[in-house]
CSV table of C-alpha atoms in Angstrom, one decimal:
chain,number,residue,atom,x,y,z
R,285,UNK,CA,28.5,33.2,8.2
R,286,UNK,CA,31.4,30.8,8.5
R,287,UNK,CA,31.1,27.2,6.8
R,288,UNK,CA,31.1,25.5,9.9
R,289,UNK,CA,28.0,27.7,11.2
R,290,UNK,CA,26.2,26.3,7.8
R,291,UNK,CA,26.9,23.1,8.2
R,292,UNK,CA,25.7,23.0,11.9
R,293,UNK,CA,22.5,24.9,10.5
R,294,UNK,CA,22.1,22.0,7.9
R,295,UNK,CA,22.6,19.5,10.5
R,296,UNK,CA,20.3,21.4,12.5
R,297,UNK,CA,17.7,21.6,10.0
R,298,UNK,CA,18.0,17.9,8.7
R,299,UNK,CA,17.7,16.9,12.4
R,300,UNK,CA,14.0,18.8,12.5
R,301,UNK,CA,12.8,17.7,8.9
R,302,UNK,CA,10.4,14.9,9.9
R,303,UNK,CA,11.6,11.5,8.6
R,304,UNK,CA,9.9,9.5,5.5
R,305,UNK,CA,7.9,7.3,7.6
R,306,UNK,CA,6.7,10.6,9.5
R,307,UNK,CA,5.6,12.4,6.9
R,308,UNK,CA,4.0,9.4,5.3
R,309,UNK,CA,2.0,9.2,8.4
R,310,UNK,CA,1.1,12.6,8.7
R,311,UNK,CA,-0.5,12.1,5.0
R,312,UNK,CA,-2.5,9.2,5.9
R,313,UNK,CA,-4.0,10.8,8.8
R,314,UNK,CA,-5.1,14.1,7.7
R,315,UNK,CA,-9.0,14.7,7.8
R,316,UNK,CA,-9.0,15.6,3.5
R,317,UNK,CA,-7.3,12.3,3.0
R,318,UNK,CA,-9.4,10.0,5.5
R,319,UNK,CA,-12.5,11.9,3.4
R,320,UNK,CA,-11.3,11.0,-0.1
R,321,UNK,CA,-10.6,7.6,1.1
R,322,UNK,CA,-14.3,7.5,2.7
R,323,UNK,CA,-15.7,9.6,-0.3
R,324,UNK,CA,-14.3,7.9,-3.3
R,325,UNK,CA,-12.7,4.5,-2.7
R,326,UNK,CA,-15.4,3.0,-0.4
R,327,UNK,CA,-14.0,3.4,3.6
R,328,UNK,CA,-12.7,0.0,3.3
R,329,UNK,CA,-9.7,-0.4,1.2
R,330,UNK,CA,-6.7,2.1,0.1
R,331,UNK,CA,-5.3,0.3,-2.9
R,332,UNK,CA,-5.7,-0.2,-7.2
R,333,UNK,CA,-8.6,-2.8,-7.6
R,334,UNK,CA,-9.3,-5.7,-10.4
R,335,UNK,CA,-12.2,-4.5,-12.7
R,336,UNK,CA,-15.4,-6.8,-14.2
R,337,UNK,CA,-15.9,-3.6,-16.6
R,338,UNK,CA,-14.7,0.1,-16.7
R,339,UNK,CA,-17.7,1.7,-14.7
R,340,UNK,CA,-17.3,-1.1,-11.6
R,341,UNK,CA,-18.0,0.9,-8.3
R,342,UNK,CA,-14.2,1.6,-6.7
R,343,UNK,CA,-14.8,-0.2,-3.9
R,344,UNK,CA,-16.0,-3.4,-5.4
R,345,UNK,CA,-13.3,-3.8,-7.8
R,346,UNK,CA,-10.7,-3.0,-4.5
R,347,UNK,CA,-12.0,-5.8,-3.1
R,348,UNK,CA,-11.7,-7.8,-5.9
R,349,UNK,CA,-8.0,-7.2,-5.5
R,350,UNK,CA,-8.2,-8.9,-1.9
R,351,UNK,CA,-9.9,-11.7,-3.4
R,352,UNK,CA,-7.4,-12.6,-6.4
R,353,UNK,CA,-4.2,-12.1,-4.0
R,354,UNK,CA,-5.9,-14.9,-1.4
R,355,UNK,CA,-6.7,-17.0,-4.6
R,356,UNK,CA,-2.2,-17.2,-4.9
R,357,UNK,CA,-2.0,-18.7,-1.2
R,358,UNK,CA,-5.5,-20.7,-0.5
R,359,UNK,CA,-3.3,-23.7,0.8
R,360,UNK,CA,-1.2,-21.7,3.4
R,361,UNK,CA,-4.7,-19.9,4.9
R,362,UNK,CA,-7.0,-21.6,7.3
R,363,UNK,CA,-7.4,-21.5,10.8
R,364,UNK,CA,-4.4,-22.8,11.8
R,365,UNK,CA,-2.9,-19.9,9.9
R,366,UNK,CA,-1.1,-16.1,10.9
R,367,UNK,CA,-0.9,-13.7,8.7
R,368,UNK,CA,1.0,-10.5,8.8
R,369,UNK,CA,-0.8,-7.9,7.0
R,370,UNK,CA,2.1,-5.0,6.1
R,371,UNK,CA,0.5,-1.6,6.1
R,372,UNK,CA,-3.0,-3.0,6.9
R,373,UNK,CA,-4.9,1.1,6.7
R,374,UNK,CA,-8.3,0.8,7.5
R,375,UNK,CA,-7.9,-3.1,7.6
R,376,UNK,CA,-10.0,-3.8,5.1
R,377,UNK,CA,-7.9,-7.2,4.0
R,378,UNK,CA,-7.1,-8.3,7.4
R,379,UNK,CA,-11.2,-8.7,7.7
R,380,UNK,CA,-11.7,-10.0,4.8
R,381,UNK,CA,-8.9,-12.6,5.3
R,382,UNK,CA,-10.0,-13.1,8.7
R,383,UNK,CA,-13.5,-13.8,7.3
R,384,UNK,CA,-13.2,-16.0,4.5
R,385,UNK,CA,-10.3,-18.5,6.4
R,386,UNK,CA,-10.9,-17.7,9.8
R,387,UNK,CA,-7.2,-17.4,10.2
R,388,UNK,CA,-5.8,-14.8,12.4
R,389,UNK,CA,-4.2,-11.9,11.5
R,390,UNK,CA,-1.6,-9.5,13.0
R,391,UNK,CA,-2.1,-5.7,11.0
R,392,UNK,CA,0.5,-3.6,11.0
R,393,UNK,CA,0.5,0.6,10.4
R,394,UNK,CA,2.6,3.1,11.0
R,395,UNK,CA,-0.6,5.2,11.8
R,396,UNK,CA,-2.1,5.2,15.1
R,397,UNK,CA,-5.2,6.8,13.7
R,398,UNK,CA,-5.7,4.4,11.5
R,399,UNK,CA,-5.1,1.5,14.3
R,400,UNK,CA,-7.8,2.7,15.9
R,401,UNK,CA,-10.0,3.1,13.0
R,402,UNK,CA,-9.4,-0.3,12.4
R,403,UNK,CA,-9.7,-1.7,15.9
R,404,UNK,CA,-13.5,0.0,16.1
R,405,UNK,CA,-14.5,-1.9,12.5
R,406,UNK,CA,-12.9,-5.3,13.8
R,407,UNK,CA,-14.9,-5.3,17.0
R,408,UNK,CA,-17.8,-4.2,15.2
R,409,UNK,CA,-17.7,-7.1,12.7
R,410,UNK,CA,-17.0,-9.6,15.6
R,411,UNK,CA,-13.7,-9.9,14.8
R,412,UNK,CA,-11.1,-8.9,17.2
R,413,UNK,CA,-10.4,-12.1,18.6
R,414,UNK,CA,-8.8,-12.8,15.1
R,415,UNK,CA,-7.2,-9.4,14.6
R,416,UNK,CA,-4.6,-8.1,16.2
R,417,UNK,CA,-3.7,-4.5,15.7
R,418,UNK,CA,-0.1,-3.2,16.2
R,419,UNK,CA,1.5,0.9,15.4
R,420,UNK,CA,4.9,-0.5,13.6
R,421,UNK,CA,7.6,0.4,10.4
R,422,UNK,CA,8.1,-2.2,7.8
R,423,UNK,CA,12.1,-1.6,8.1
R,424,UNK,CA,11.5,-3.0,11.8
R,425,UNK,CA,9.1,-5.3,12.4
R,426,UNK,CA,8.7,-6.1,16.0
R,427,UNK,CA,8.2,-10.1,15.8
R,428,UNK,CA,10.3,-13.0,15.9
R,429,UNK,CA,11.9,-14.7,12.6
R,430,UNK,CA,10.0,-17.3,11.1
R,431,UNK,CA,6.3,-16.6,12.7
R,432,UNK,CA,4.2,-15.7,9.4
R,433,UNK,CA,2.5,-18.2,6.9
R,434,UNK,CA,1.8,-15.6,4.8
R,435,UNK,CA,3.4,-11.9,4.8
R,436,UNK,CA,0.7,-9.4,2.9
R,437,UNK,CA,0.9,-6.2,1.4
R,438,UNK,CA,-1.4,-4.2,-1.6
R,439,UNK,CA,0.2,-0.9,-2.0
R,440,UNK,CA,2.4,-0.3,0.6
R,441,UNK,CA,5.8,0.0,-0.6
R,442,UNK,CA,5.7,2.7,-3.1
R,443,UNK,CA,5.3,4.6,0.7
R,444,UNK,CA,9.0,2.9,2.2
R,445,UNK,CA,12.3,4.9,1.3
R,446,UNK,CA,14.5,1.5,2.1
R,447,UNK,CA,12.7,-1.5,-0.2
R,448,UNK,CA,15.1,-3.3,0.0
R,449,UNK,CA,15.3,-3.2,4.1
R,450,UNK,CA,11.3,-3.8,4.1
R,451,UNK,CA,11.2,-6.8,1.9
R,452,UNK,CA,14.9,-8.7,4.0
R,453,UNK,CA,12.7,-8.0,6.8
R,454,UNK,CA,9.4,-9.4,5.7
R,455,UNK,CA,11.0,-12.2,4.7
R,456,UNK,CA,12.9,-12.6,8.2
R,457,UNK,CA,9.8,-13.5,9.8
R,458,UNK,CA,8.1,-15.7,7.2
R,459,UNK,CA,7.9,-19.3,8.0
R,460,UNK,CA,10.2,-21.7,5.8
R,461,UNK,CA,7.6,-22.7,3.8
R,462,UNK,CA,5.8,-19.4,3.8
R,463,UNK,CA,4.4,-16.9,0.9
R,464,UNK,CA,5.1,-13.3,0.5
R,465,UNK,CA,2.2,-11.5,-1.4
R,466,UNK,CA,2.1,-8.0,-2.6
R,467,UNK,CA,1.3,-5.0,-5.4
R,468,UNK,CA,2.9,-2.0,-6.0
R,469,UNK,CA,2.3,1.1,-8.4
R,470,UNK,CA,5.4,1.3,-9.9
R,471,UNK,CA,7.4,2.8,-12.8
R,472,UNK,CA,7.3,0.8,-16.3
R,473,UNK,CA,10.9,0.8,-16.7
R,474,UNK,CA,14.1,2.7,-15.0
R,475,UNK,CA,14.0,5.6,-17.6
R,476,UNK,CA,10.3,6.3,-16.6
R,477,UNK,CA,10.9,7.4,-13.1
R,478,UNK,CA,11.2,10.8,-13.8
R,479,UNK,CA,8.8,11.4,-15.8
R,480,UNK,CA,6.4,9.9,-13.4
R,481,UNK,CA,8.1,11.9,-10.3
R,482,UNK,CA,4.9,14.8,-10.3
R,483,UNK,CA,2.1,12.3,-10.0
R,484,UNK,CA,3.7,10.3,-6.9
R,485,UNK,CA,4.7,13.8,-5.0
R,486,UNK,CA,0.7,14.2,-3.8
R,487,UNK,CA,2.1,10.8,-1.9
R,488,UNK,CA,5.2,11.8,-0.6
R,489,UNK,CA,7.0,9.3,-2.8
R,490,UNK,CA,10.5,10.1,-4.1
R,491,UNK,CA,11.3,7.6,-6.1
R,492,UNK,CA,9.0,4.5,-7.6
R,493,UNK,CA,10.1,1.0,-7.5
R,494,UNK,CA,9.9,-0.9,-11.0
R,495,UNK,CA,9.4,-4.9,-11.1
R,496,UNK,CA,12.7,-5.4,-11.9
R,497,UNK,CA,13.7,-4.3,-8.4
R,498,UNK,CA,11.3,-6.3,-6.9
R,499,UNK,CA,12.1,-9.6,-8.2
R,500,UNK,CA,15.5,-8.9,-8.6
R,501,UNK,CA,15.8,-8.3,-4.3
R,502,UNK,CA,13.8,-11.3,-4.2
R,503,UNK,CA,16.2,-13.9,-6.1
R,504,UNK,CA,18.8,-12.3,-3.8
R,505,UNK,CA,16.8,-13.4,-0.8
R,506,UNK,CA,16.0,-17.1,-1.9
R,507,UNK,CA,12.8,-16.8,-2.8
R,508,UNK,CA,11.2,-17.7,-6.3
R,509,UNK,CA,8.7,-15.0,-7.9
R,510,UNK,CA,5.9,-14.7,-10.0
R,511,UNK,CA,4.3,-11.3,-11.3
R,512,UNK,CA,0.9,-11.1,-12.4
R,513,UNK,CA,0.7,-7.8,-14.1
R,514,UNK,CA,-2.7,-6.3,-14.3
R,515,UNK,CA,-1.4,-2.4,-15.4
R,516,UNK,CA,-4.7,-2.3,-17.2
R,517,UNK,CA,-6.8,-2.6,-14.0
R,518,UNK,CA,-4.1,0.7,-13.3
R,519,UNK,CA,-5.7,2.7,-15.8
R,520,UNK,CA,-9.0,1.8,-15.6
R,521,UNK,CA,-9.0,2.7,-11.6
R,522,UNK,CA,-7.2,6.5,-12.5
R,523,UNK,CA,-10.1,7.1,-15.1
R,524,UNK,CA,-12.8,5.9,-12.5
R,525,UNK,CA,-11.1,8.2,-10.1
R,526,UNK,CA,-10.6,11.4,-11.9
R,527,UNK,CA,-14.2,11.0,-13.6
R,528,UNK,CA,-15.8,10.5,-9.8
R,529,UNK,CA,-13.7,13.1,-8.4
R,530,UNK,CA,-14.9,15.7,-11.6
R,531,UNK,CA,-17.9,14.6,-11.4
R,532,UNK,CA,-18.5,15.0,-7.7
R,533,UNK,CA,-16.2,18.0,-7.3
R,534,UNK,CA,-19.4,20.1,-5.2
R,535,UNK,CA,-20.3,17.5,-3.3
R,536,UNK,CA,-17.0,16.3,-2.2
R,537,UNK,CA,-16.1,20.2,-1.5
R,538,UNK,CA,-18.4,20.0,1.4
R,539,UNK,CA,-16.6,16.8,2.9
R,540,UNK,CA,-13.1,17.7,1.9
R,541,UNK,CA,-11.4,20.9,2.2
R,542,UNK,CA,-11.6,23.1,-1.3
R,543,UNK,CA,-7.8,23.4,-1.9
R,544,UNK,CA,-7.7,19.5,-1.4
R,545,UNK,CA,-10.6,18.7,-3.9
R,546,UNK,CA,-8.7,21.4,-6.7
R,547,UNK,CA,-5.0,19.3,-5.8
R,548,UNK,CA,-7.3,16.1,-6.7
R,549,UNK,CA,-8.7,17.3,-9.8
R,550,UNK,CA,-5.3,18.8,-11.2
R,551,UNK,CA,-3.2,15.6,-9.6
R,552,UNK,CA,-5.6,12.7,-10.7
R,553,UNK,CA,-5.3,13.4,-14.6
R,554,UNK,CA,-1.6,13.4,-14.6
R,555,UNK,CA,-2.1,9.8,-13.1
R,556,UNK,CA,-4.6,9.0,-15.8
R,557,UNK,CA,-2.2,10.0,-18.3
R,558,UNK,CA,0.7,8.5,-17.2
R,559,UNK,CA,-0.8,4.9,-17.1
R,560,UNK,CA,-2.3,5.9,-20.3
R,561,UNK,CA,0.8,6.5,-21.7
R,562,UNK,CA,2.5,3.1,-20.6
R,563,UNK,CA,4.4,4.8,-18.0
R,564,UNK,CA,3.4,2.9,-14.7
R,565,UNK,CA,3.2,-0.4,-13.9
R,566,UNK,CA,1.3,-2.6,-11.2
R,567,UNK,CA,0.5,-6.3,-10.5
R,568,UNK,CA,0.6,-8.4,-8.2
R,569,UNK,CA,4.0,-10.5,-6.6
R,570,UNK,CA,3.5,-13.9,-5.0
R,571,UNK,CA,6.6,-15.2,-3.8
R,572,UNK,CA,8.0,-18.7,-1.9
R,573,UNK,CA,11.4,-20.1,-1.5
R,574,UNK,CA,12.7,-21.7,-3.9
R,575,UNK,CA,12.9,-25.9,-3.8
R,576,UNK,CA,16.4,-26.7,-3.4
């Protein structure tokens, strides 16, 4: 085989290999994951949560997590408020939001399955006159510049290849005198990435942000940044995982598929030891621009 018949088979191949987003997607929307999610964090949210004491219920300390980011913008949420919830999963913030400030919300997710997951909660709840659900990327937002009081994200952006793309663009359509809120799991420090590689590949992630990243892009873009880290909230949701996950292993094999439930038990410990070890980091960014 000639090198030009190679390199049209690689260009062949690389033009078949579903993108990042795709296959980011295709995670999110597979019947084991949708059942761990229901199963073991509570249907409700897909993100780390703030805990009262190490044997909190999952779902209680996720919302917690809700409830602490809201507390960093309670002057720019109301009813006269939008909020753009980036990577809004079963929507269990855009309700909550919704609820507590009656402001509206528009939920964005790469998943239609989710979307409509979402769309059948909100109408359930009464609240689909204050949520609007759209199927969107976070490199590409379809809205105008400058629409958002608030731009919203727990966990998202450990999924996006392009960070820097999805925050320039979050911050496109925030208002002027708007608030950018988000977590992350993320690596400790530069020279951790690798190490933490395994753990992040049952997610599809290459490569894991670290703060410095984050607040560095965020100078570049004008805005002024505080980090609240809670890492220790990190490890105490990994240990609540991989103890629910042991302990329930036979029940949750008749829910989830078998080879699923095994993955979980031999990838949740490597992310129990890794926060353990000082290795990951998460917390919580609020972000404005800055007062010139």
């Amino acid at each position: 085989m000639d090198d030009k018949t190679k390199d049209d088979d690689r260009t062949k191949a690389d033009a078949s290999a579903p993108t990042h987003a795709e296959s980011t997607r295709r995670y999110y929307e597979t019947g084991d994951v949708d059942a761990f999610y229901d199963s073991v964090w509570g249907g409700e949210d897909i993100h780390v949560g703030i805990y009262s004491h190490p044997q909190e219920a999952i779902a209680q300390a996720s919302h917690r997590t809700v409830e602490r980011a809201a507390d960093r913008v309670p002057d720019l949420l109301g009813p006269d408020a939008t909020v753009l919830d980036l990577g809004s999963g079963y929507g269990g913030s855009s309700r909550a939001l919704a609820e507590r400030f009656g402001c509206r919300v528009v939920a964005l997710d790469l998943s239609e399955e989710h979307n409509r997951r979402h769309r059948a909660a909100n109408a359930e709840r009464g609240l689909d006159g204050l949520i609007e659900v759209v199927t969107g990327s976070l490199n590409d937002l379809p809205f105008e510049a400058g629409r958002f009081d608030v731009v919203w994200s727990l966990e998202v952006l450990c999924h996006v290849e392009d960070r820097a793309g999805a925050l320039a663009e979050a911050v496109r359509v925030l208002k002027p005198e708007g608030a950018l809120v988000f977590s992350d799991i993320m690596a400790a420090e530069e020279e951790s990435v690798e190490a933490v590689r395994p753990a992040f590949s049952r997610l599809g992630v290459r490569t894991p942000a670290t703060s410095a990243f984050y607040l560095d892009q965020l100078s570049g873009l004008g805005l002024k940044t505080t980090f609240e880290d809670r890492t220790p909230d990190l490890a105490t949701h990994y240990a609540r995982l991989d103890e629910d996950v042991h302990r329930r292993a036979a029940e949750l094999r008749k829910v989830i598929s078998p080879a699923y439930v095994d993955d979980l038990l031999t990838n949740l410990p490597l992310w129990a030891d890794i926060t353990h070890r000082g290795l990951l980091r998460w917390g919580l960014f609020h972000a404005r621009r800055a007062v010139v």
